[in-house]
Coordinates of C-alpha atoms in Angstrom, one line a residue:
X589 CA 5.2 -1.9 -0.1
X590 CA 6.2 -1.9 3.5
X591 CA 6.6 -4.3 6.3
X592 CA 4.0 -3.3 2.2
X593 CA 1.7 -3.6 2.4
X594 CA 3.2 -6.0 0.4
X595 CA 4.2 -9.7 0.3
X596 CA 7.7 -9.2 -1.0
X597 CA 8.9 -6.8 1.7
X598 CA 6.7 -8.3 4.4
X599 CA 8.5 -11.6 4.0
X600 CA 11.9 -10.1 3.6
X601 CA 11.9 -7.4 6.3
X602 CA 9.2 -8.4 8.8
X603 CA 9.7 -11.9 10.2
X604 CA 6.6 -11.6 12.3
X605 CA 4.4 -10.7 9.3
X606 CA 5.9 -13.5 7.3
X607 CA 5.1 -15.9 10.2
X608 CA 1.5 -14.7 10.2
X609 CA 1.7 -12.8 13.5
X610 CA -0.1 -9.5 14.1
X611 CA -2.7 -10.1 11.3
X612 CA -5.8 -9.8 13.5
X613 CA -5.9 -6.1 14.5
X614 CA -9.1 -6.4 16.4
X615 CA -8.0 -9.5 18.3
X616 CA -11.5 -11.0 18.3
X617 CA -11.5 -14.6 17.2
X618 CA -12.7 -15.6 13.8
X619 CA -16.5 -15.9 14.3
X620 CA -19.0 -13.0 14.0
X621 CA -19.3 -12.8 17.7
X622 CA -15.6 -12.6 18.2
X623 CA -15.6 -15.7 20.4
X624 CA -13.8 -19.0 19.7
X625 CA -12.6 -20.2 16.3
X626 CA -15.6 -22.1 14.9
X627 CA -18.4 -20.7 12.8
X628 CA -20.7 -20.7 15.8
X629 CA -18.3 -18.8 17.9
X630 CA -17.8 -21.7 20.3
X631 CA -14.5 -23.2 21.2
X632 CA -12.8 -24.8 24.2
X633 CA -9.3 -23.3 23.8
X634 CA -7.7 -20.0 23.0
X635 CA -8.4 -18.5 19.6
X636 CA -5.5 -18.9 17.2
X637 CA -4.4 -15.8 15.4
X638 CA -6.1 -15.4 12.0
X639 CA -3.4 -15.8 9.3
X640 CA -5.2 -14.6 6.2
X641 CA -8.6 -14.7 4.5
X642 CA -6.8 -16.1 1.5
X643 CA -5.8 -19.2 3.5
X644 CA -9.3 -19.8 4.8
X645 CA -10.7 -22.9 3.0
X646 CA -14.3 -22.1 4.2
X647 CA -15.9 -19.7 1.7
X648 CA -18.6 -19.0 2.7
X649 CA -18.3 -20.4 6.2
X650 CA -21.9 -20.7 7.4
X651 CA -24.8 -22.9 6.8
X652 CA -26.3 -23.8 3.4
X653 CA -25.5 -21.6 0.4
X654 CA -29.2 -21.6 -0.6
X655 CA -30.0 -19.5 2.5
X656 CA -27.6 -16.7 1.6
X657 CA -29.1 -13.3 0.9
X658 CA -30.2 -12.7 -2.6
X659 CA -28.0 -10.5 -4.8
X660 CA -25.1 -10.5 -2.3
X661 CA -21.7 -11.9 -3.1
X662 CA -18.1 -11.3 -2.1
X663 CA -17.3 -9.0 -5.0
X664 CA -20.2 -6.7 -4.3
X665 CA -19.3 -6.6 -0.6
X666 CA -15.7 -5.9 -1.4
X667 CA -16.5 -3.1 -3.9
X668 CA -18.8 -1.5 -1.3
X669 CA -16.1 -1.8 1.3
X670 CA -13.6 0.1 -0.9
X671 CA -16.2 2.9 -1.6
X672 CA -16.9 3.3 2.1
X673 CA -13.2 3.3 3.1
X674 CA -12.5 5.9 0.4
X675 CA -15.4 8.1 1.5
X676 CA -15.3 7.8 5.3
X677 CA -11.9 6.4 6.2
X678 CA -10.7 3.3 8.2
X679 CA -11.7 4.6 11.6
X680 CA -15.4 4.8 10.7
X681 CA -15.6 1.5 8.8
X682 CA -17.8 -1.1 10.4
X683 CA -19.9 -4.2 9.5
X684 CA -23.1 -2.2 10.5
X685 CA -22.2 0.7 8.3
X686 CA -21.4 -1.6 5.4
X687 CA -24.6 -3.4 5.8
X688 CA -26.5 -0.2 5.6
X689 CA -24.7 0.8 2.5
X690 CA -25.7 -2.5 0.9
X691 CA -29.2 -2.4 2.3
X692 CA -28.9 -5.7 4.1
X693 CA -28.6 -6.8 7.7
X694 CA -25.2 -7.0 9.3
X695 CA -25.6 -10.7 9.9
X696 CA -26.0 -11.2 6.1
X697 CA -22.4 -10.3 5.6
X698 CA -21.3 -13.2 7.7
X699 CA -22.3 -15.6 5.0
X700 CA -19.2 -14.4 3.1
X701 CA -16.7 -13.3 5.7
X702 CA -15.9 -14.1 9.3
X703 CA -14.7 -10.8 10.6
X704 CA -14.3 -7.1 9.7
X705 CA -10.6 -7.9 9.2
X706 CA -11.6 -10.3 6.4
X707 CA -13.3 -7.4 4.6
X708 CA -10.4 -5.1 5.1
X709 CA -8.0 -7.7 3.7
X710 CA -10.3 -8.3 0.7
X711 CA -10.6 -4.5 0.1
X712 CA -6.8 -4.1 0.4
X713 CA -6.1 -6.7 -2.3
X714 CA -8.8 -5.5 -4.6
X715 CA -7.2 -2.0 -5.0
X716 CA -3.8 -3.5 -6.0
X717 CA -5.5 -4.4 -9.2
X718 CA -5.3 -0.7 -10.1
X719 CA -1.5 -1.1 -10.5
X720 CA -0.8 -1.8 -14.1
X721 CA 2.1 -4.2 -14.9
X722 CA 5.2 -2.5 -16.2
X723 CA 6.2 -2.8 -19.9
X724 CA 8.0 -6.1 -20.4
X725 CA 10.4 -4.7 -23.1
X726 CA 11.5 -1.7 -21.0
X727 CA 14.8 -1.3 -19.2
X728 CA 14.7 -2.3 -15.5
X729 CA 15.1 1.4 -14.5
X730 CA 12.0 2.4 -16.4
X731 CA 10.0 -0.5 -15.1
X732 CA 11.1 0.3 -11.5
X733 CA 10.0 3.9 -12.0
X734 CA 6.6 2.8 -13.4
X735 CA 6.0 0.5 -10.5
X736 CA 7.1 3.1 -7.9
X737 CA 4.9 5.7 -9.4
X738 CA 1.9 3.5 -9.6
X739 CA 2.3 2.4 -6.0
X740 CA 2.7 6.0 -4.8
X741 CA -0.5 7.0 -6.7
X742 CA -2.3 4.1 -5.1
X743 CA -1.3 5.2 -1.6
X744 CA -2.5 8.7 -2.3
X745 CA -5.8 7.6 -3.9
X746 CA -6.7 5.2 -1.1
X747 CA -5.0 6.6 2.1
X748 CA -6.6 3.8 4.2
X749 CA -4.3 1.2 2.7
X750 CA -1.2 2.5 4.5
X751 CA -1.9 1.1 7.9
X752 CA -3.3 -2.1 6.4
X753 CA -0.3 -2.9 4.2
X754 CA 1.8 -3.9 7.2
X755 CA -1.1 -5.6 9.0
X756 CA -1.9 -8.4 6.7
X757 CA 0.2 -10.9 4.8
X758 CA -0.8 -9.5 1.4
X759 CA -1.0 -12.8 -0.4
X760 CA -4.2 -12.1 -2.4
X761 CA -4.0 -12.5 -6.1
X762 CA -3.5 -8.8 -7.0
X763 CA -0.9 -8.2 -4.3
X764 CA 1.0 -11.3 -5.4
X765 CA 1.0 -10.0 -9.0
X766 CA 2.4 -6.7 -7.9
X767 CA 5.0 -8.4 -5.6
X768 CA 6.1 -10.7 -8.5
X769 CA 6.5 -7.7 -10.9
X770 CA 8.6 -5.9 -8.3
X771 CA 10.8 -9.0 -7.7
X772 CA 11.2 -9.4 -11.5
X773 CA 12.6 -5.9 -11.8
X774 CA 14.9 -6.3 -8.8
X775 CA 16.3 -9.5 -10.3
X776 CA 16.9 -7.7 -13.6
X777 CA 19.1 -5.1 -11.9
X778 CA 22.0 -7.5 -11.7
X779 CA 22.4 -7.2 -8.0
X780 CA 23.6 -10.3 -6.1
X781 CA 20.8 -12.2 -4.5
X782 CA 21.9 -11.2 -1.0
X783 CA 21.4 -7.5 -1.9
X784 CA 18.1 -7.7 -3.8
X785 CA 15.8 -7.5 -0.7
X786 CA 17.7 -4.4 0.5
X787 CA 17.2 -2.7 -2.8
X788 CA 13.6 -3.6 -2.8
X789 CA 13.2 -2.2 0.8
X790 CA 15.1 1.0 -0.1
X791 CA 12.8 1.8 -3.0
X792 CA 9.4 0.7 -1.9
X793 CA 9.6 1.7 1.7
X794 CA 10.6 5.1 0.5
X795 CA 7.6 5.2 -1.9
X796 CA 5.4 4.0 1.0
X797 CA 6.5 6.8 3.2
X798 CA 6.3 9.4 0.5
X799 CA 2.9 8.3 -0.7
X800 CA 1.5 8.0 2.8
X801 CA 2.5 11.6 3.7
X802 CA 1.3 12.9 0.4
X803 CA -2.1 11.2 0.7
X804 CA -2.7 12.4 4.2
X805 CA -1.7 16.0 3.3
X806 CA -4.1 15.9 0.4
X807 CA -6.9 14.5 2.5
X808 CA -6.4 17.3 5.1
X809 CA -6.5 19.9 2.5
X810 CA -9.7 18.4 1.0
X811 CA -11.3 18.3 4.5
X812 CA -10.6 22.1 5.0
X813 CA -12.0 22.9 1.5
X814 CA -8.6 24.5 0.6
X815 CA -6.4 23.7 -2.3
X816 CA -3.0 22.3 -1.4
X817 CA -1.3 25.6 -2.4
X818 CA -3.8 27.7 -0.3
X819 CA -3.3 25.3 2.7
X820 CA 0.4 25.5 2.4
X821 CA 0.4 29.3 2.3
X822 CA -1.9 29.4 5.3
X823 CA 0.3 27.0 7.3
X824 CA 3.5 28.8 6.4
X825 CA 2.0 32.1 7.3
X826 CA 0.9 30.8 10.7
X827 CA 4.4 29.4 11.4
X828 CA 6.1 32.6 10.4
X829 CA 3.8 34.5 12.9
X830 CA 5.4 32.5 15.7
X831 CA 8.7 34.1 16.8
X832 CA 10.2 30.8 18.0
X833 CA 9.4 29.1 14.7
X834 CA 10.1 32.0 12.3
X835 CA 13.9 31.6 12.4
X836 CA 13.6 27.9 11.4
X837 CA 11.5 28.7 8.4
X838 CA 13.6 31.7 7.3
X839 CA 16.8 29.6 7.5
X840 CA 15.3 27.2 4.9
X841 CA 14.0 29.9 2.5
X842 CA 16.9 29.5 0.1
X843 CA 16.5 25.7 0.2
X844 CA 12.9 26.0 -0.7
X845 CA 13.6 28.5 -3.5
X846 CA 16.2 26.2 -5.0
X847 CA 13.8 23.3 -4.8
X848 CA 11.9 24.7 -7.8
X849 CA 8.2 24.4 -8.8
X850 CA 5.4 26.9 -8.7
X851 CA 2.9 24.7 -6.9
X852 CA 3.0 22.2 -4.0
X853 CA 2.4 19.4 -6.4
X854 CA 5.2 20.5 -8.7
X855 CA 7.6 20.8 -5.8
X856 CA 6.6 17.3 -4.5
X857 CA 7.0 15.8 -7.9
X858 CA 10.5 17.2 -8.3
X859 CA 11.4 15.7 -4.9
X860 CA 9.9 12.3 -5.7
X861 CA 11.7 12.0 -9.1
X862 CA 15.0 13.1 -7.8
X863 CA 14.8 10.8 -4.7
X864 CA 13.9 7.9 -6.9
X865 CA 16.8 8.7 -9.3
X866 CA 19.2 8.7 -6.3
X867 CA 18.0 5.2 -5.3
X868 CA 18.4 3.9 -8.8
X869 CA 21.9 5.4 -9.0
X870 CA 22.7 3.6 -5.8
X871 CA 21.6 0.3 -7.3
X872 CA 23.6 1.0 -10.4
X873 CA 26.7 1.8 -8.2
X874 CA 26.3 -1.5 -6.3
X875 CA 25.9 -3.4 -9.6
X876 CA 29.1 -1.8 -11.0
X877 CA 31.0 -3.5 -8.1
X878 CA 29.7 -6.9 -9.0
X879 CA 31.3 -6.9 -12.4
X880 CA 29.8 -8.8 -15.4
X881 CA 26.3 -8.9 -13.8
X882 CA 25.8 -5.3 -14.6
X883 CA 26.5 -5.7 -18.3
X884 CA 24.0 -8.6 -18.6
X885 CA 21.4 -6.5 -16.8
X886 CA 21.9 -3.6 -19.2
X887 CA 21.2 -5.9 -22.1
X888 CA 18.0 -6.9 -20.5
X889 CA 19.3 -10.5 -19.9
X890 CA 19.0 -12.5 -16.8
X891 CA 22.3 -11.9 -15.0
X892 CA 24.4 -14.8 -13.8
X893 CA 25.2 -14.5 -10.1
X894 CA 28.8 -14.3 -9.1
X895 CA 30.3 -17.6 -8.0

């Protein structure tokens, strides 16, 4: 959840995203040719910025449905898009490559989407379905931990969603469910309304950054054929061999030793858990200053906001 990569923080922290700006990375109209704003690619004026595929009332947007390619639908196209993005990354993703994966012509895809950005937005929302809703009967702290962990795992599993999360409005059905679950938890903390978006940003922008770095580190290790531990040892050995860098590493040896954990993943897990605990403790401290709202939140009740 950053600027998301999710609706709740987009709206709260990114006025341009909330207004629908910056949601067309390619900047190429809304037709398959990238010209104009109509289905045929013709238009007499400048092309308006595309807001969201979820706000497009034309699905599919071209011709008669009876002429659409047999066996092709949006769900199948979206699933194939996710597979390709996982396997080859965002930079290599294209309509032509996707069409080859589905064994259809590239033009066949335009029966169901107007641009590549539409496919990316559909793929982005589809993976949010992998985030399970938190337990309804759990304390807000446990629910917050569950959502934070699920979001982190999603970012690691699909590293291509990191740049897309702040690009689109994230108002698809799965993203909205996630955002709603997050907002329910933040409301249950007992924080005053004016502080809830700040708490949301603190937790989920931290998770976004942590999961993004973790996902890219794992992908780099996978690309080299090394385990994360072997890659880490190799990298640290290379750094220690450089005189101008050795002193920096050696000065932090005691810090790394105190960190604990026998593997890179264990060390990372300890850091994530402790950092999240710090954020939750900060929310609790702010709640304590608001008085009765904290007591109501601890009982799992909807707190009354201070007058």
